[in-house]
Short mmCIF file of C-alpha atoms and ligand atoms in Angstrom, two decimals:
data_model
loop_
_atom_site.label_atom_id
_atom_site.label_comp_id
_atom_site.label_asym_id
_atom_site.label_seq_id
_atom_site.Cartn_x
_atom_site.Cartn_y
_atom_site.Cartn_z
CA MET A 835 -240.09 -140.70 276.87
CA LYS A 836 -236.43 -140.63 277.93
CA VAL A 837 -234.18 -141.51 275.21
CA TYR A 838 -230.39 -142.51 275.86
CA LYS A 839 -227.98 -142.54 272.86
CA ILE A 840 -225.66 -145.68 273.15
CA ALA A 841 -222.66 -146.25 271.09
CA GLN A 842 -222.16 -150.11 270.43
CA ILE A 843 -218.58 -151.40 269.77
CA PRO A 844 -218.93 -155.16 269.46
CA GLY A 845 -215.40 -155.46 268.44
CA ASP A 846 -213.93 -159.10 267.68
CA GLY A 847 -214.58 -162.56 268.34
CA VAL A 848 -217.15 -163.26 271.06
CA GLY A 849 -217.42 -159.74 271.78
CA ARG A 850 -219.97 -159.56 268.92
CA ASP A 851 -222.03 -162.32 270.35
CA VAL A 852 -222.15 -161.15 273.93
CA THR A 853 -222.80 -157.42 272.88
CA ALA A 854 -225.81 -158.68 270.80
CA ALA A 855 -226.99 -160.56 273.91
CA ALA A 856 -226.46 -157.50 276.21
CA TRP A 857 -228.29 -155.28 273.74
CA ALA A 858 -231.39 -157.59 273.57
CA VAL A 859 -231.80 -157.63 277.35
CA LEU A 860 -231.14 -153.89 277.91
CA THR A 861 -233.65 -152.82 275.46
CA LYS A 862 -236.11 -155.24 276.66
CA ALA A 863 -235.47 -153.72 280.28
CA ALA A 864 -235.80 -150.32 278.86
CA GLU A 865 -239.21 -151.05 277.34
CA ALA A 866 -240.40 -152.34 280.60
CA GLY A 867 -238.93 -149.39 282.44
CA GLY A 868 -240.53 -146.70 280.11
CA PHE A 869 -237.52 -145.46 278.36
CA ARG A 870 -235.72 -146.04 275.23
CA LEU A 871 -232.08 -146.90 274.20
CA GLU A 872 -231.11 -145.56 270.86
CA GLY A 873 -228.23 -147.58 269.67
CA ARG A 874 -225.59 -146.93 266.98
CA GLU A 875 -223.32 -149.68 266.15
CA PHE A 876 -219.56 -148.98 265.13
CA PRO A 877 -217.61 -151.68 263.29
CA TRP A 878 -214.27 -150.60 265.01
CA SER A 879 -212.25 -153.93 265.32
CA CYS A 880 -209.28 -155.79 264.20
CA LYS A 881 -211.12 -156.49 260.84
CA PHE A 882 -211.71 -152.86 260.48
CA TYR A 883 -208.06 -152.30 261.16
CA LYS A 884 -207.17 -154.86 258.35
CA GLU A 885 -209.34 -152.86 255.90
CA THR A 886 -208.45 -149.43 256.88
CA GLY A 887 -205.10 -149.43 258.56
CA ALA A 888 -206.73 -147.97 261.80
CA MET A 889 -208.72 -149.37 264.74
CA MET A 890 -210.99 -146.39 264.28
CA PRO A 891 -211.26 -143.38 262.19
CA ALA A 892 -209.39 -140.13 262.91
CA ASP A 893 -212.63 -138.48 264.31
CA GLY A 894 -213.63 -141.71 266.31
CA ILE A 895 -213.37 -140.02 269.64
CA GLU A 896 -215.30 -136.78 268.58
CA THR A 897 -217.90 -139.19 267.10
CA LEU A 898 -218.39 -141.10 270.44
CA ARG A 899 -218.42 -137.83 272.60
CA GLY A 900 -221.96 -137.26 271.52
CA PHE A 901 -223.22 -140.35 273.18
CA ASP A 902 -224.60 -140.90 276.55
CA ALA A 903 -222.62 -144.11 277.03
CA ILE A 904 -220.45 -146.79 275.12
CA LEU A 905 -221.19 -150.38 275.10
CA LEU A 906 -218.08 -152.49 274.16
CA GLY A 907 -217.67 -156.14 273.57
CA ALA A 908 -214.16 -157.02 273.38
CA VAL A 909 -211.30 -156.15 270.98
CA GLY A 910 -208.24 -158.12 269.87
CA TRP A 911 -207.44 -160.89 267.32
CA PRO A 912 -203.69 -161.56 267.96
CA ALA A 913 -203.28 -163.97 265.02
CA GLU A 914 -203.79 -161.14 262.64
CA VAL A 915 -203.22 -157.93 264.59
CA PRO A 916 -200.80 -157.42 267.58
CA ASP A 917 -202.55 -156.74 270.82
CA SER A 918 -200.42 -153.62 271.33
CA VAL A 919 -201.99 -152.27 268.31
CA SER A 920 -205.56 -153.14 269.09
CA LEU A 921 -205.32 -152.00 272.57
CA HIS A 922 -203.42 -148.79 271.85
CA GLY A 923 -205.57 -147.97 268.82
CA LEU A 924 -209.09 -148.26 270.36
CA LEU A 925 -209.72 -149.02 274.10
CA LEU A 926 -206.78 -147.00 275.66
CA PRO A 927 -207.47 -143.71 273.58
CA ILE A 928 -211.22 -144.03 274.55
CA ARG A 929 -210.36 -144.44 278.28
CA LYS A 930 -207.96 -141.56 278.23
CA ALA A 931 -209.88 -139.15 276.13
CA PHE A 932 -212.95 -139.52 278.15
CA VAL A 933 -211.08 -139.40 281.48
CA GLN A 934 -212.61 -142.66 282.54
CA TYR A 935 -210.29 -142.79 285.49
CA ALA A 936 -212.25 -145.28 287.55
CA ASN A 937 -212.48 -148.83 286.47
CA ILE A 938 -214.93 -150.59 288.55
CA ARG A 939 -215.57 -154.27 288.80
CA PRO A 940 -218.06 -156.13 290.98
CA HIS A 941 -216.94 -159.49 292.55
CA ARG A 942 -219.66 -161.76 294.02
CA LEU A 943 -221.11 -165.07 293.39
CA LEU A 944 -224.36 -165.30 291.34
CA PRO A 945 -226.71 -167.81 292.69
CA GLY A 946 -226.00 -171.26 291.39
CA VAL A 947 -222.35 -170.40 290.35
CA GLN A 948 -219.80 -172.44 291.92
CA GLY A 949 -216.49 -170.67 292.57
CA PRO A 950 -213.17 -172.25 293.53
CA LEU A 951 -213.44 -170.99 297.22
CA LYS A 952 -215.35 -172.34 300.27
CA ALA A 953 -216.39 -168.89 301.07
CA GLU A 954 -219.67 -167.82 299.32
CA GLY A 955 -220.96 -164.65 301.01
CA PHE A 956 -218.57 -162.05 299.58
CA ASP A 957 -219.55 -158.94 297.84
CA ILE A 958 -216.44 -156.82 296.79
CA LEU A 959 -216.32 -153.75 294.52
CA CYS A 960 -212.89 -153.26 293.13
CA ILE A 961 -211.96 -149.94 291.83
CA ARG A 962 -208.85 -149.48 289.60
CA GLU A 963 -207.15 -146.40 288.63
CA ASN A 964 -207.49 -146.40 284.90
CA THR A 965 -205.34 -143.64 283.41
CA GLU A 966 -202.05 -143.39 285.01
CA GLY A 967 -199.77 -145.28 287.47
CA GLU A 968 -197.63 -148.26 286.17
CA TYR A 969 -199.36 -148.20 282.83
CA SER A 970 -198.46 -144.75 281.88
CA GLY A 971 -196.42 -145.69 279.00
CA ALA A 972 -193.44 -143.55 280.18
CA GLY A 973 -189.98 -145.21 279.53
CA GLY A 974 -187.72 -146.44 276.78
CA ARG A 975 -185.09 -149.10 275.78
CA VAL A 976 -181.49 -148.69 274.71
CA HIS A 977 -178.94 -150.77 273.25
CA GLN A 978 -181.79 -153.12 272.11
CA GLY A 979 -180.77 -156.64 271.50
CA MET A 980 -177.20 -156.01 272.94
CA ASP A 981 -175.84 -157.52 276.01
CA ASN A 982 -176.10 -154.26 277.81
CA GLU A 983 -179.67 -153.50 276.84
CA VAL A 984 -181.55 -151.53 279.37
CA ALA A 985 -185.31 -151.05 279.59
CA VAL A 986 -186.88 -148.35 281.83
CA GLU A 987 -190.50 -148.09 282.59
CA THR A 988 -191.72 -145.35 284.92
CA SER A 989 -194.83 -145.28 286.86
CA ILE A 990 -196.51 -141.86 287.11
CA PHE A 991 -198.58 -141.11 289.97
CA THR A 992 -199.93 -137.49 290.06
CA ARG A 993 -201.65 -136.04 293.31
CA LYS A 994 -204.57 -135.13 291.27
CA GLY A 995 -204.87 -138.62 289.72
CA VAL A 996 -204.44 -140.46 293.18
CA GLU A 997 -206.68 -138.14 294.96
CA ARG A 998 -209.62 -138.48 292.67
CA ILE A 999 -209.52 -142.22 292.52
CA ILE A 1000 -209.23 -142.70 296.18
CA ARG A 1001 -212.11 -140.05 296.77
CA PHE A 1002 -214.11 -142.15 294.39
CA GLY A 1003 -213.42 -145.27 296.49
CA PHE A 1004 -214.43 -143.51 299.64
CA GLU A 1005 -217.64 -142.32 297.91
CA GLN A 1006 -218.54 -146.00 296.82
CA ALA A 1007 -217.69 -147.34 300.28
CA ARG A 1008 -220.04 -144.72 301.87
CA ALA A 1009 -222.84 -145.79 299.49
CA ARG A 1010 -222.25 -149.46 300.38
CA ARG A 1011 -221.07 -151.10 303.53
CA GLY A 1012 -218.74 -148.22 304.77
CA LYS A 1013 -215.50 -150.15 304.36
CA LEU A 1014 -212.56 -149.17 302.24
CA ALA A 1015 -209.48 -151.19 301.71
CA SER A 1016 -206.70 -149.01 300.13
CA VAL A 1017 -204.13 -151.14 298.25
CA THR A 1018 -200.54 -150.22 298.90
CA LYS A 1019 -196.87 -151.36 298.58
CA SER A 1020 -195.26 -148.55 300.42
CA ASN A 1021 -192.70 -150.80 302.29
CA ALA A 1022 -190.99 -151.46 299.04
CA GLN A 1023 -192.27 -148.51 296.76
CA LYS A 1024 -191.13 -145.36 298.85
CA TYR A 1025 -192.12 -142.78 296.56
CA SER A 1026 -195.47 -143.55 294.68
CA MET A 1027 -197.03 -145.76 297.33
CA VAL A 1028 -196.08 -143.41 300.18
CA LEU A 1029 -197.80 -140.59 298.29
CA TRP A 1030 -200.85 -143.05 297.85
CA ASP A 1031 -200.98 -143.72 301.59
CA GLU A 1032 -200.60 -140.00 302.64
CA ILE A 1033 -203.42 -139.15 300.41
CA THR A 1034 -205.54 -142.05 301.78
CA LYS A 1035 -204.96 -140.86 305.33
CA ALA A 1036 -205.70 -137.23 304.47
CA LEU A 1037 -208.88 -138.02 302.79
CA ALA A 1038 -210.02 -140.32 305.69
CA ALA A 1039 -210.62 -137.28 307.72
CA GLU A 1040 -213.30 -136.14 305.36
CA TYR A 1041 -215.05 -139.47 305.63
CA PRO A 1042 -215.23 -140.40 309.33
CA ASP A 1043 -218.27 -142.71 308.58
CA VAL A 1044 -215.98 -145.07 306.33
CA GLU A 1045 -213.66 -147.49 307.92
CA VAL A 1046 -210.42 -147.49 305.82
CA THR A 1047 -207.62 -149.95 306.07
CA SER A 1048 -204.27 -149.98 304.04
CA TYR A 1049 -203.26 -153.15 302.93
CA HIS A 1050 -199.94 -154.38 301.26
CA VAL A 1051 -201.02 -155.73 297.79
CA ASP A 1052 -199.73 -159.09 298.47
CA ALA A 1053 -201.49 -159.39 301.84
CA LEU A 1054 -204.67 -158.34 300.11
CA ALA A 1055 -204.41 -160.90 297.44
CA ALA A 1056 -204.22 -163.52 300.24
CA ARG A 1057 -207.22 -161.91 302.08
CA MET A 1058 -209.33 -162.03 298.91
CA VAL A 1059 -208.70 -165.91 298.79
CA MET A 1060 -208.84 -166.65 302.73
CA ALA A 1061 -211.54 -164.19 303.74
CA PRO A 1062 -213.31 -162.23 300.94
CA GLU A 1063 -216.44 -161.67 303.05
CA SER A 1064 -214.25 -159.39 305.14
CA LEU A 1065 -213.80 -156.83 302.11
CA ASP A 1066 -216.26 -154.16 300.77
CA VAL A 1067 -214.66 -151.61 298.46
CA ILE A 1068 -211.24 -151.91 297.29
CA VAL A 1069 -209.18 -149.14 295.71
CA ALA A 1070 -206.05 -149.85 293.66
CA SER A 1071 -203.47 -148.43 291.32
CA ASN A 1072 -203.63 -149.55 287.68
CA LEU A 1073 -201.31 -152.59 287.97
CA PHE A 1074 -202.40 -153.74 291.35
CA GLY A 1075 -206.08 -153.31 290.24
CA ASP A 1076 -205.47 -155.22 287.06
CA ILE A 1077 -204.02 -158.23 288.98
CA LEU A 1078 -206.57 -158.07 291.89
CA THR A 1079 -209.55 -157.93 289.57
CA ASP A 1080 -208.45 -161.12 287.57
CA LEU A 1081 -208.25 -162.70 291.02
CA GLY A 1082 -211.83 -161.37 291.72
CA ALA A 1083 -212.98 -162.78 288.45
CA ALA A 1084 -211.57 -166.23 289.40
CA ILE A 1085 -213.24 -166.18 292.81
CA GLN A 1086 -216.47 -165.32 291.36
CA GLY A 1087 -216.42 -168.31 289.01
CA GLY A 1088 -214.60 -167.04 285.94
CA LEU A 1089 -214.57 -164.52 283.13
CA GLY A 1090 -218.03 -165.45 282.08
CA PHE A 1091 -219.31 -163.42 285.18
CA ALA A 1092 -216.85 -160.68 285.22
CA ALA A 1093 -218.37 -157.23 284.51
CA SER A 1094 -216.76 -153.87 284.39
CA ALA A 1095 -217.35 -150.09 283.85
CA ASN A 1096 -214.89 -147.50 283.00
CA ILE A 1097 -216.46 -144.41 284.61
CA ASN A 1098 -215.96 -140.80 284.00
CA PRO A 1099 -217.22 -139.61 287.46
CA ASP A 1100 -217.80 -136.15 286.66
CA ARG A 1101 -219.79 -137.00 283.59
CA SER A 1102 -217.83 -134.57 281.28
CA ALA A 1103 -217.71 -137.36 278.75
CA PRO A 1104 -219.33 -140.78 278.12
CA SER A 1105 -218.41 -143.80 280.37
CA MET A 1106 -217.76 -147.20 278.83
CA PHE A 1107 -219.21 -150.67 279.89
CA GLU A 1108 -217.54 -153.85 278.90
CA PRO A 1109 -217.02 -157.44 280.14
CA VAL A 1110 -213.55 -158.12 281.62
CA HIS A 1111 -212.96 -160.83 279.18
CA GLY A 1112 -211.38 -160.55 275.69
CA SER A 1113 -212.42 -161.82 272.22
CA ALA A 1114 -211.75 -165.50 273.25
CA PRO A 1115 -210.54 -166.50 269.78
CA ASP A 1116 -210.35 -170.28 271.19
CA ILE A 1117 -214.21 -170.57 271.44
CA SER A 1118 -215.49 -167.74 269.24
CA HIS A 1119 -216.73 -170.08 266.49
CA LEU A 1120 -218.57 -172.29 268.88
CA GLY A 1121 -221.64 -170.14 270.18
CA ILE A 1122 -220.87 -170.87 273.76
CA ALA A 1123 -219.48 -167.59 275.14
CA ASN A 1124 -221.22 -166.75 278.35
CA PRO A 1125 -223.16 -163.48 277.84
CA ILE A 1126 -223.70 -162.80 281.58
CA ALA A 1127 -220.54 -160.65 282.09
CA ALA A 1128 -221.67 -158.26 279.21
CA ILE A 1129 -225.27 -158.41 280.35
CA TRP A 1130 -224.13 -157.37 283.94
CA SER A 1131 -221.80 -154.57 282.51
CA GLY A 1132 -225.05 -153.30 280.72
CA ALA A 1133 -226.85 -153.35 284.02
CA MET A 1134 -224.04 -151.12 285.39
CA MET A 1135 -224.66 -148.85 282.41
CA LEU A 1136 -228.35 -148.51 283.19
CA GLU A 1137 -227.45 -147.80 286.88
CA HIS A 1138 -224.92 -144.99 285.59
CA LEU A 1139 -227.62 -143.50 283.16
CA GLY A 1140 -229.84 -143.07 286.34
CA GLU A 1141 -232.32 -146.12 285.50
CA ALA A 1142 -231.60 -147.86 288.77
CA GLU A 1143 -234.86 -149.79 288.57
CA ALA A 1144 -234.09 -151.21 285.12
CA ALA A 1145 -230.53 -152.14 286.34
CA THR A 1146 -232.21 -154.10 289.17
CA ALA A 1147 -234.53 -155.85 286.98
CA VAL A 1148 -231.63 -156.87 284.76
CA MET A 1149 -229.59 -158.15 287.79
CA THR A 1150 -232.74 -160.04 289.14
CA ALA A 1151 -233.14 -161.77 285.84
CA ILE A 1152 -229.47 -162.70 285.56
CA ALA A 1153 -229.80 -164.23 289.07
CA ARG A 1154 -232.99 -166.16 288.20
CA THR A 1155 -231.26 -167.57 285.24
CA THR A 1156 -228.03 -168.66 287.06
CA ALA A 1157 -230.26 -170.10 289.93
CA ALA A 1158 -232.05 -172.27 287.52
CA GLY A 1159 -228.61 -173.73 286.47
CA ILE A 1160 -228.39 -171.84 283.10
CA GLY A 1161 -225.06 -170.38 282.18
CA THR A 1162 -223.33 -171.53 285.39
CA VAL A 1163 -220.92 -174.14 283.95
CA PRO A 1164 -218.48 -172.96 281.23
CA GLY A 1165 -219.26 -174.16 277.82
CA GLU A 1166 -222.32 -176.16 278.77
CA ASP A 1167 -225.12 -173.77 277.61
CA LYS A 1168 -225.09 -171.84 274.22
CA THR A 1169 -224.95 -167.99 274.39
CA ASP A 1170 -228.40 -167.95 272.72
CA THR A 1171 -229.86 -170.33 275.45
CA ILE A 1172 -228.47 -168.21 278.26
CA THR A 1173 -229.76 -164.94 276.51
CA LYS A 1174 -233.17 -166.33 276.01
CA ALA A 1175 -233.38 -167.40 279.54
CA VAL A 1176 -232.32 -163.86 280.82
CA LEU A 1177 -234.90 -162.39 278.47
CA ALA A 1178 -237.69 -164.63 279.76
CA ALA A 1179 -236.72 -163.87 283.36
CA ILE A 1180 -237.03 -160.13 282.62
CA ALA A 1181 -240.78 -160.60 281.25
N1 LIG B 11 -211.18 -155.41 277.00
C1 LIG B 11 -210.82 -156.25 276.19
O1 LIG B 11 -211.30 -155.71 274.95
C2 LIG B 11 -209.93 -157.39 276.05
C3 LIG B 11 -209.68 -157.95 277.39
C4 LIG B 11 -208.87 -159.04 277.48
C5 LIG B 11 -208.22 -159.50 276.35
N2 LIG B 11 -208.47 -158.88 275.10
C6 LIG B 11 -208.01 -159.47 273.98
O2 LIG B 11 -208.72 -160.54 273.53
C7 LIG B 11 -207.87 -161.32 272.89
C8 LIG B 11 -207.83 -162.91 273.52
O3 LIG B 11 -207.20 -162.69 274.73
P1 LIG B 11 -207.14 -163.91 275.88
O4 LIG B 11 -207.31 -165.15 275.23
O5 LIG B 11 -205.88 -163.56 276.64
O6 LIG B 11 -208.36 -163.65 276.95
P2 LIG B 11 -209.79 -163.94 276.82
O7 LIG B 11 -210.67 -163.24 278.05
O8 LIG B 11 -210.38 -163.58 275.45
O9 LIG B 11 -209.82 -165.51 276.94
C9 LIG B 11 -209.32 -166.26 278.06
C10 LIG B 11 -209.94 -167.44 278.31
O10 LIG B 11 -211.46 -167.27 278.81
C11 LIG B 11 -212.40 -167.88 277.97
N3 LIG B 11 -213.53 -166.90 277.91
C12 LIG B 11 -213.37 -165.60 277.69
N4 LIG B 11 -214.63 -164.88 277.77
C13 LIG B 11 -215.54 -165.96 277.90
C14 LIG B 11 -216.85 -166.03 277.96
N5 LIG B 11 -217.65 -164.88 277.84
N6 LIG B 11 -217.50 -167.23 278.01
C15 LIG B 11 -216.90 -168.35 278.27
N7 LIG B 11 -215.35 -168.38 278.31
C16 LIG B 11 -214.80 -167.19 278.05
C17 LIG B 11 -211.65 -168.05 276.65
O11 LIG B 11 -212.33 -169.11 275.92
C18 LIG B 11 -210.15 -168.24 277.10
O12 LIG B 11 -210.06 -169.71 277.20
C19 LIG B 11 -206.48 -160.81 272.74
O13 LIG B 11 -206.37 -160.21 271.59
C20 LIG B 11 -206.47 -159.71 273.93
O14 LIG B 11 -205.76 -158.67 273.84
C21 LIG B 11 -209.33 -157.89 275.03
#
């Protein structure tokens, strides 16, 4: 029997509840699919930071390297640990060390879920560059606190980094409906985004079967609201992708449904699967976090591991659950109720 080694990092707040829910569903799907998920849980979190002074041990990255995939809940507890510490101490080092340069997020309405738009028949895959660009962390501040203070933040766009993410976008479009929207702002950003456009154009020649269109980010944001059904795959830089995927989460009914995967496309290191949402401290004591985003992220993990049938079984079970009106209205159903419904739908 095929066995996959999965590192589980539930993290903080609702991350713990939704990871447990996803794990229950995934292990059941594995059982039905004739393979096994062997999980090992790591307590790395803000609580771990308060106990040890670090978000993960010094050899954390090397420990994770031996796994086939990482399933993460959410990390952050701003009342006790600054977000800059929790993010830079765990999530970002993992994404960077394992070259998870493609952050992919599906945006579509599950059956029974009401989105804020009139449009319903959209199915978008947003791909966000995950390792460089506007979030490279290059910059500094001088004369801090003085009238003449200056802050400089430099975006870093490398030919290698841009080329590989846009190529990944073309590949995804080829495997779906053959349409790629490349997100730019080259009218205003005349270096980085002109490079982005040039590379998009050069790669287009290698993918004659993919219809590629370059959109300015502001125009694309409007299109996601006005005509989301006209979009298939979107490829964007780190900052643009960050903003557009929050918009994507909103049009699909909210953070309870927004799944994501941090992919290392050449499979030289494990990829990481996590819901888009955070630890939700405001509701974490209530047991009402929607586990669907985490379960959907788990289905993406199964797909990545090559267990497409089991991934489809999980997605079908989610769809049956929401079609029955369970988990569709924020706060109405308990995490446990939704999880049990998905488990029953798998059976
Ligand atoms: N990838 C991550 O680990 C990640 C992502 C985003 C935020 N964070 C961290 O989480 C903490 C809280 O951040 P925030 O409040 O800005 O964002 P959040 O995503 O935790 O919460 C935003 C709002 O959405 C609601 N919400 C979130 N997930 C939900 C779910 N599954 N079901 C129902 N409602 C849900 C929350 O109750 C809240 O009202 C911060 O420390 C932040 O840094 C972590």
